[in-house]
XYZ file of C-alpha atoms in Angstrom:
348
model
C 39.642 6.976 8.224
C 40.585 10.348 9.868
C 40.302 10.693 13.554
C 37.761 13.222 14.516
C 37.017 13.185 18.178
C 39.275 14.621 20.562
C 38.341 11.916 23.098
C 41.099 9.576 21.016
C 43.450 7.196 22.387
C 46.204 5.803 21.003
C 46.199 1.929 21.976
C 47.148 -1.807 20.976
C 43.603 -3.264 22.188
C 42.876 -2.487 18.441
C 45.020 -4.837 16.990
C 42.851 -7.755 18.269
C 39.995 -7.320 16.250
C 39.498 -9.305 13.424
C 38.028 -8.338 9.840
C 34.517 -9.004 11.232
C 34.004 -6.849 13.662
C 35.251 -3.651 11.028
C 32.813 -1.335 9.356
C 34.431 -2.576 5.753
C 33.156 -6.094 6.868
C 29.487 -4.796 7.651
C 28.982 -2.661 4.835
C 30.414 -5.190 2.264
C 27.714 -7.611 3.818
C 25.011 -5.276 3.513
C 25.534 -4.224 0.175
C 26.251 -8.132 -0.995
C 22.401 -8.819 0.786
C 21.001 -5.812 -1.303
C 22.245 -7.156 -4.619
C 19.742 -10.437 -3.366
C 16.699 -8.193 -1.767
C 16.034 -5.268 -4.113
C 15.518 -7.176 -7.028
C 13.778 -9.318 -5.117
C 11.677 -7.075 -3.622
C 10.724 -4.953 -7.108
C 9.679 -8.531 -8.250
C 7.186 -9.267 -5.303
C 5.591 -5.732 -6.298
C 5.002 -7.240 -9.125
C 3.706 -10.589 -8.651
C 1.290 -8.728 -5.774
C -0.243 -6.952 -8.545
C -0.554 -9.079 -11.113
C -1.193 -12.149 -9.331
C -3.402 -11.808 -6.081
C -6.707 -13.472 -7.169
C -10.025 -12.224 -6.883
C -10.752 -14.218 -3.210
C -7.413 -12.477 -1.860
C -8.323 -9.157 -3.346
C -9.357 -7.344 -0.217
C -5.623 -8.434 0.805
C -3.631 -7.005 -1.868
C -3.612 -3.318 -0.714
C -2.575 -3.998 2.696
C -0.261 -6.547 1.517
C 1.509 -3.726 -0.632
C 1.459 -1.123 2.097
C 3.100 -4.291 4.526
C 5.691 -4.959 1.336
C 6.339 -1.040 0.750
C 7.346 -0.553 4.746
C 9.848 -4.002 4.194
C 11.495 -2.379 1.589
C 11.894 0.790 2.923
C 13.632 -0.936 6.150
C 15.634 -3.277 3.853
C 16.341 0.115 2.085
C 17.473 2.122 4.960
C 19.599 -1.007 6.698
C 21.303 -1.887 3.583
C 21.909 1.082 1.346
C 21.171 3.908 2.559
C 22.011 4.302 6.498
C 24.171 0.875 6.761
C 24.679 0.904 10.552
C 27.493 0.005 12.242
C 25.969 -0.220 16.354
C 28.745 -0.279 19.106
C 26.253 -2.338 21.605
C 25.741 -2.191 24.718
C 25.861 1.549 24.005
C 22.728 3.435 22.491
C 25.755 4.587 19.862
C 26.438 4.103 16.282
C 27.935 5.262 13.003
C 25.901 5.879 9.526
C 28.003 4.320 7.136
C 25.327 4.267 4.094
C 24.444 6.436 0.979
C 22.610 9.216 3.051
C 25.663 9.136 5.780
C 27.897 10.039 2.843
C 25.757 13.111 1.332
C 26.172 14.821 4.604
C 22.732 13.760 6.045
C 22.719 14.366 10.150
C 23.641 11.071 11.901
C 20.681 11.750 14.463
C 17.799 11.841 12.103
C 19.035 9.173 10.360
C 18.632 6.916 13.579
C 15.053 8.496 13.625
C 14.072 7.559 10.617
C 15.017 4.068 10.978
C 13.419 3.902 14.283
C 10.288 5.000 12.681
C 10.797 2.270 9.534
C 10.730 -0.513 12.507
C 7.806 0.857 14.033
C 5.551 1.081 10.552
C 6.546 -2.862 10.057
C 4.640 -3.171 13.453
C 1.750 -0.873 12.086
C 1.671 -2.662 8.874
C 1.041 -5.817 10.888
C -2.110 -4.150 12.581
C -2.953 -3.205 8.950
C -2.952 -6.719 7.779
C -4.792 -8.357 10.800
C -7.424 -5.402 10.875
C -7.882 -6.563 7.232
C -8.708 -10.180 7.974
C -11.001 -9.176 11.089
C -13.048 -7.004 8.401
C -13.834 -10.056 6.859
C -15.224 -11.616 9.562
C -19.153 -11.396 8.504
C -19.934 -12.602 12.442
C -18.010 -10.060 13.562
C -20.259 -6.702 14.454
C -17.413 -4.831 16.709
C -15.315 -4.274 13.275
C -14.294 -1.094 11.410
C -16.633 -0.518 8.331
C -16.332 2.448 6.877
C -13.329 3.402 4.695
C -13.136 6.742 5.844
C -13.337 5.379 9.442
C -10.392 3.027 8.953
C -7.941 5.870 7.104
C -8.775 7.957 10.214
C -7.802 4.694 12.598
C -4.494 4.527 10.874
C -3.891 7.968 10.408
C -3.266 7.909 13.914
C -1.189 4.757 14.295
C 1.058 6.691 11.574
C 1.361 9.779 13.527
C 1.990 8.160 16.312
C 4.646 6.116 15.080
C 6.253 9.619 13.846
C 6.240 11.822 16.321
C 6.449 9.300 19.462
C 10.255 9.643 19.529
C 10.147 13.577 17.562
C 11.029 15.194 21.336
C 13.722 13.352 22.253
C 15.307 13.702 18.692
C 14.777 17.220 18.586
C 16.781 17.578 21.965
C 20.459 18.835 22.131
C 23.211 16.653 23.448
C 26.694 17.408 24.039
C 28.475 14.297 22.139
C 31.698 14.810 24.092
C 29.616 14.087 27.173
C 27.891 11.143 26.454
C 30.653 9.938 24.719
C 33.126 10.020 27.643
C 30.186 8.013 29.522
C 29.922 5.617 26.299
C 33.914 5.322 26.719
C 33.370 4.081 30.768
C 31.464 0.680 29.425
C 33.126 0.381 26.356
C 36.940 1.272 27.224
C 38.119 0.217 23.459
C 36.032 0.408 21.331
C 36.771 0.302 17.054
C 38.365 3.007 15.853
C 35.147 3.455 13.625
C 34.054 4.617 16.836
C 35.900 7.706 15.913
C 34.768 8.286 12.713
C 32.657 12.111 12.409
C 29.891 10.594 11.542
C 29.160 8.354 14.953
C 27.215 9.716 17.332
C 25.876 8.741 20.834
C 22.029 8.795 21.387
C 21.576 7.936 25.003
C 23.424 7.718 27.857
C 21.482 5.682 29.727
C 18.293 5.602 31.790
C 16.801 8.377 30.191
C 12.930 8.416 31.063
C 11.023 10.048 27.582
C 12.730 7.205 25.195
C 11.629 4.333 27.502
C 8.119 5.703 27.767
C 7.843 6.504 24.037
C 9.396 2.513 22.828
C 7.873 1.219 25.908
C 3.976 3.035 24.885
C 4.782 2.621 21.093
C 5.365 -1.529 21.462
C 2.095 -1.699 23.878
C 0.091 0.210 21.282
C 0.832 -2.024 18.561
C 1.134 -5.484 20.828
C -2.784 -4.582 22.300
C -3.957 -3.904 18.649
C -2.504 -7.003 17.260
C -3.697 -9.197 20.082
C -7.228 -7.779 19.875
C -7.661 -8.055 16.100
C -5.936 -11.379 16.150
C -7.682 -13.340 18.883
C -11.122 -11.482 18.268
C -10.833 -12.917 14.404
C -9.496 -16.277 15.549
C -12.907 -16.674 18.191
C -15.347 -15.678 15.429
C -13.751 -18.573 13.232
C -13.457 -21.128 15.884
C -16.007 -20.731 18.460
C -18.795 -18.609 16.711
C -21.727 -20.449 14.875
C -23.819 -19.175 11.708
C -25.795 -20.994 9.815
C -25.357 -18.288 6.438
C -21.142 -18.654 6.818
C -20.494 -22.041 5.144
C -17.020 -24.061 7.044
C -15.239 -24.081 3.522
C -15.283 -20.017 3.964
C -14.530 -20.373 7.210
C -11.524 -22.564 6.462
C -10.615 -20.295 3.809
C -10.413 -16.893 6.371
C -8.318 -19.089 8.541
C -6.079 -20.186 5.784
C -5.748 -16.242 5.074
C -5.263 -15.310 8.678
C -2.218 -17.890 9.286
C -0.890 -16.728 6.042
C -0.721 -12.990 8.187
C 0.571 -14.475 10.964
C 2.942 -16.337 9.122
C 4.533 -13.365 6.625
C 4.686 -11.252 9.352
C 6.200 -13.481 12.249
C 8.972 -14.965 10.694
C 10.767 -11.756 9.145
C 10.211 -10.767 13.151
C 12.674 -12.944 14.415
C 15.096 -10.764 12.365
C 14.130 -7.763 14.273
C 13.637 -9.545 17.637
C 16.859 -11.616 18.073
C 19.074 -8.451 17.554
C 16.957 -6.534 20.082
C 17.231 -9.755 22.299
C 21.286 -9.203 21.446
C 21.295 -5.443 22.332
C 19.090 -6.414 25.922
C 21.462 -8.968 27.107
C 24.688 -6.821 25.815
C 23.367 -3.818 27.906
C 22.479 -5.652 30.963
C 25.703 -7.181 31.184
C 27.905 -4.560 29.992
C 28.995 -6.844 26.952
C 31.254 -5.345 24.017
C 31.850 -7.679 21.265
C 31.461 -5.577 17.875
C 32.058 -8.710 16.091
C 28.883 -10.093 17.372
C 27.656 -6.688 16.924
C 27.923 -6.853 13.082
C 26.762 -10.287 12.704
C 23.451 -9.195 15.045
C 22.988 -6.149 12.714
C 23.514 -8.159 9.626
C 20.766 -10.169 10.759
C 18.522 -7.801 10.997
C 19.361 -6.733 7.354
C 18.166 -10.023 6.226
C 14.256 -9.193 7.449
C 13.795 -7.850 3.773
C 14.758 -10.986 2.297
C 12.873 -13.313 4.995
C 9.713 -11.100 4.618
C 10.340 -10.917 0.449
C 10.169 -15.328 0.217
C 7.543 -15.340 3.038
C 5.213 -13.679 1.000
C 6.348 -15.334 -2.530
C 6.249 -18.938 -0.809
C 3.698 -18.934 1.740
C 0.879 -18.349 0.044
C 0.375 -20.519 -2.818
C -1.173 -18.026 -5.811
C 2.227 -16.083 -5.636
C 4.313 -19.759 -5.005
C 2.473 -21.122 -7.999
C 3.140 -18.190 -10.150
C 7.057 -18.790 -8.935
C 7.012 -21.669 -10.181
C 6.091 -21.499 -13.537
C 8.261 -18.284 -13.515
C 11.089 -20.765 -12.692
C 10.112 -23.517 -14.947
C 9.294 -21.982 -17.442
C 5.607 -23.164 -17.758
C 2.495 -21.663 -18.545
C 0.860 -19.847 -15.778
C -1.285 -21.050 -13.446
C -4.850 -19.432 -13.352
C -4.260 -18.255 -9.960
C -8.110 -16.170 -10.650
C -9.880 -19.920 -10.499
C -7.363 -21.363 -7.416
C -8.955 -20.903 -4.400
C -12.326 -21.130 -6.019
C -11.867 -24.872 -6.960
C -9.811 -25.007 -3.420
C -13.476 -24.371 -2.194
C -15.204 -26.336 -4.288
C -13.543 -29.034 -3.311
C -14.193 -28.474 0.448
C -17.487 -28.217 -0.175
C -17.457 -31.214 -2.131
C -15.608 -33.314 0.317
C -18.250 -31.497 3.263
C -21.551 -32.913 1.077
C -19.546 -36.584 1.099
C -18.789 -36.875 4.521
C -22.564 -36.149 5.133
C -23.545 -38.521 2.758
């Protein structure tokens, strides 16, 4: 690598880091995790289509817009950005595809910001879906129309909360030379043309745009979620049978489910970026292990889906066995037979 930025200093603190906490370390990870999630990912497309039964069939759109946004984030981490994040510093170098074609550093961080966000939205998608299907539920969005309009916003939103700051000039040397005051030795990727600085700390407009984003997306999940989970629980109607009901709560903790565990891969490095900031932490070693992490949400959302609910684990099965394929268009219609069944007996 060629040094490019005149703020350069020739040192031995260098020779102390191991392989790990190099860029050739991260980016051989990433792409070694893509050669697992892209396939795997073009496969769930598939079994979402060809699989999702008739009683999950209101789900399957959402469930595709919720899959589309994974990939595009396992996309963007992996192959085509492939960060390399010199925490506790709002700094980092583009190592990926894009990086490489000459693609500005800055909007590259903006786009991936925005690819977090739309997981969030697409999580609001998938719980607004199961509170449509609440019959008890009158407060609900009906119309199609309506509902593109809803999300509309949510999508502009998620777009253009961050646009101002991004479209802001900065003088690198600047915040570098502030970067360089918490970070004194930093990898010499650090020097590489490509890295760039975004903040240098306690900026107001970012905090209120992440700080407003998260809040619009936390009160709209909690709403749709708890509204649909009172209507289930608490809620009587004689015309809603308790095998449906059990069947819409089935679907909901499926939702909660897909959607919380791939989270932890997004949280914990956040959680990691928090404490390094607060405490003025450099360890780019942990750095690329925390980022790698987070490269793994495609593959923890891509087996959530395939293994959580049991159509799609079924049809994995037989895929992997070889046997004939289950008629996942009759499963959950002799699931609620059954429960209907085993209802009648108990009264009997």
């Amino acid at each position: 690598m060629s040094i490019y930025w005149s703020d350069y200093v020739e040192s031995n603190c260098r020779q102390n880091y191991s392989y790990i906490a190099s860029s050739a370390f991260l980016k051989n990870a990433y792409h070694f995790t893509a050669l697992f999630t892209i396939p795997l990912a073009i496969f769930t497309f598939y079994v979402i289509v060809r699989v999702t039964p008739r009683k999950m069939k209101n789900m399957k759109i959402p469930l595709l817009i919720a899959h589309a946004w994974t990939t595009n984030l396992d996309l963007m981490i992996t192959v085509n950005v492939t960060p390399v994040i010199f925490f506790p510093s709002a700094a980092g170098l583009p190592s990926g595809l894009l990086g490489s074609i000459g693609f500005n550093a800055k909007w590259l961080a903006y786009f991936g910001q925005v690819s977090i966000i739309m997981n969030g939205v697409c999580f609001v998608i998938l719980l607004e879906n199961r509170h449509a299907q609440i019959t008890t539920i009158k407060f609900k969005i009906q119309r199609k129309r309506t509902r593109l309009i809803y999300f509309g916003i949510n999508y502009f939103l998620a777009f253009f909360l961050m646009l101002t700051f991004y479209m802001e000039e900065s003088d690198q040397l600047e915040l570098r030379q502030i970067v360089l005051k918490r970070i004194p030795c930093p990898t010499i990727d650090f020097y590489d043309k490509n890295a760039i600085v975004l903040l240098k700390g306690g900026e107001l407009l970012p905090f209120l745009s992440i700080s407003g984003g998260l809040s619009i997306i936390v009160i709209q999940s909690l709403f749709f979620a708890l509204h649909t989970i009172y209507h289930l629980n608490v809620v009587k109607n004689a015309h809603i049978s308790e095998a449906t009901k059990a069947l819409q709560r089935k679907f909901l903790s499926y939702v909660a489910m897909q959607v919380m565990i791939p989270w932890t891969a997004l949280v914990c490095p956040i959680l990691y970026s928090l404490y390094a900031d607060s405490n003025n932490y450099y360890n780019q070693a942990l750095n690329n292990i925390s980022m790698l992490l987070m490269a793994c949400h495609g593959l923890m959302s891509t087996l959530c889906t395939l293994f959580i609910m049991k159509p799609y684990r079924d049809f994995v099965k037989s895929v992997i066995m070889g046997s004939e394929e289950p008629d996942t268009k009759r499963l959950w219609a002799t699931s609620v037979v059954r429960s209907q069944a085993s209802m009648l007996g108990s009264v009997a």
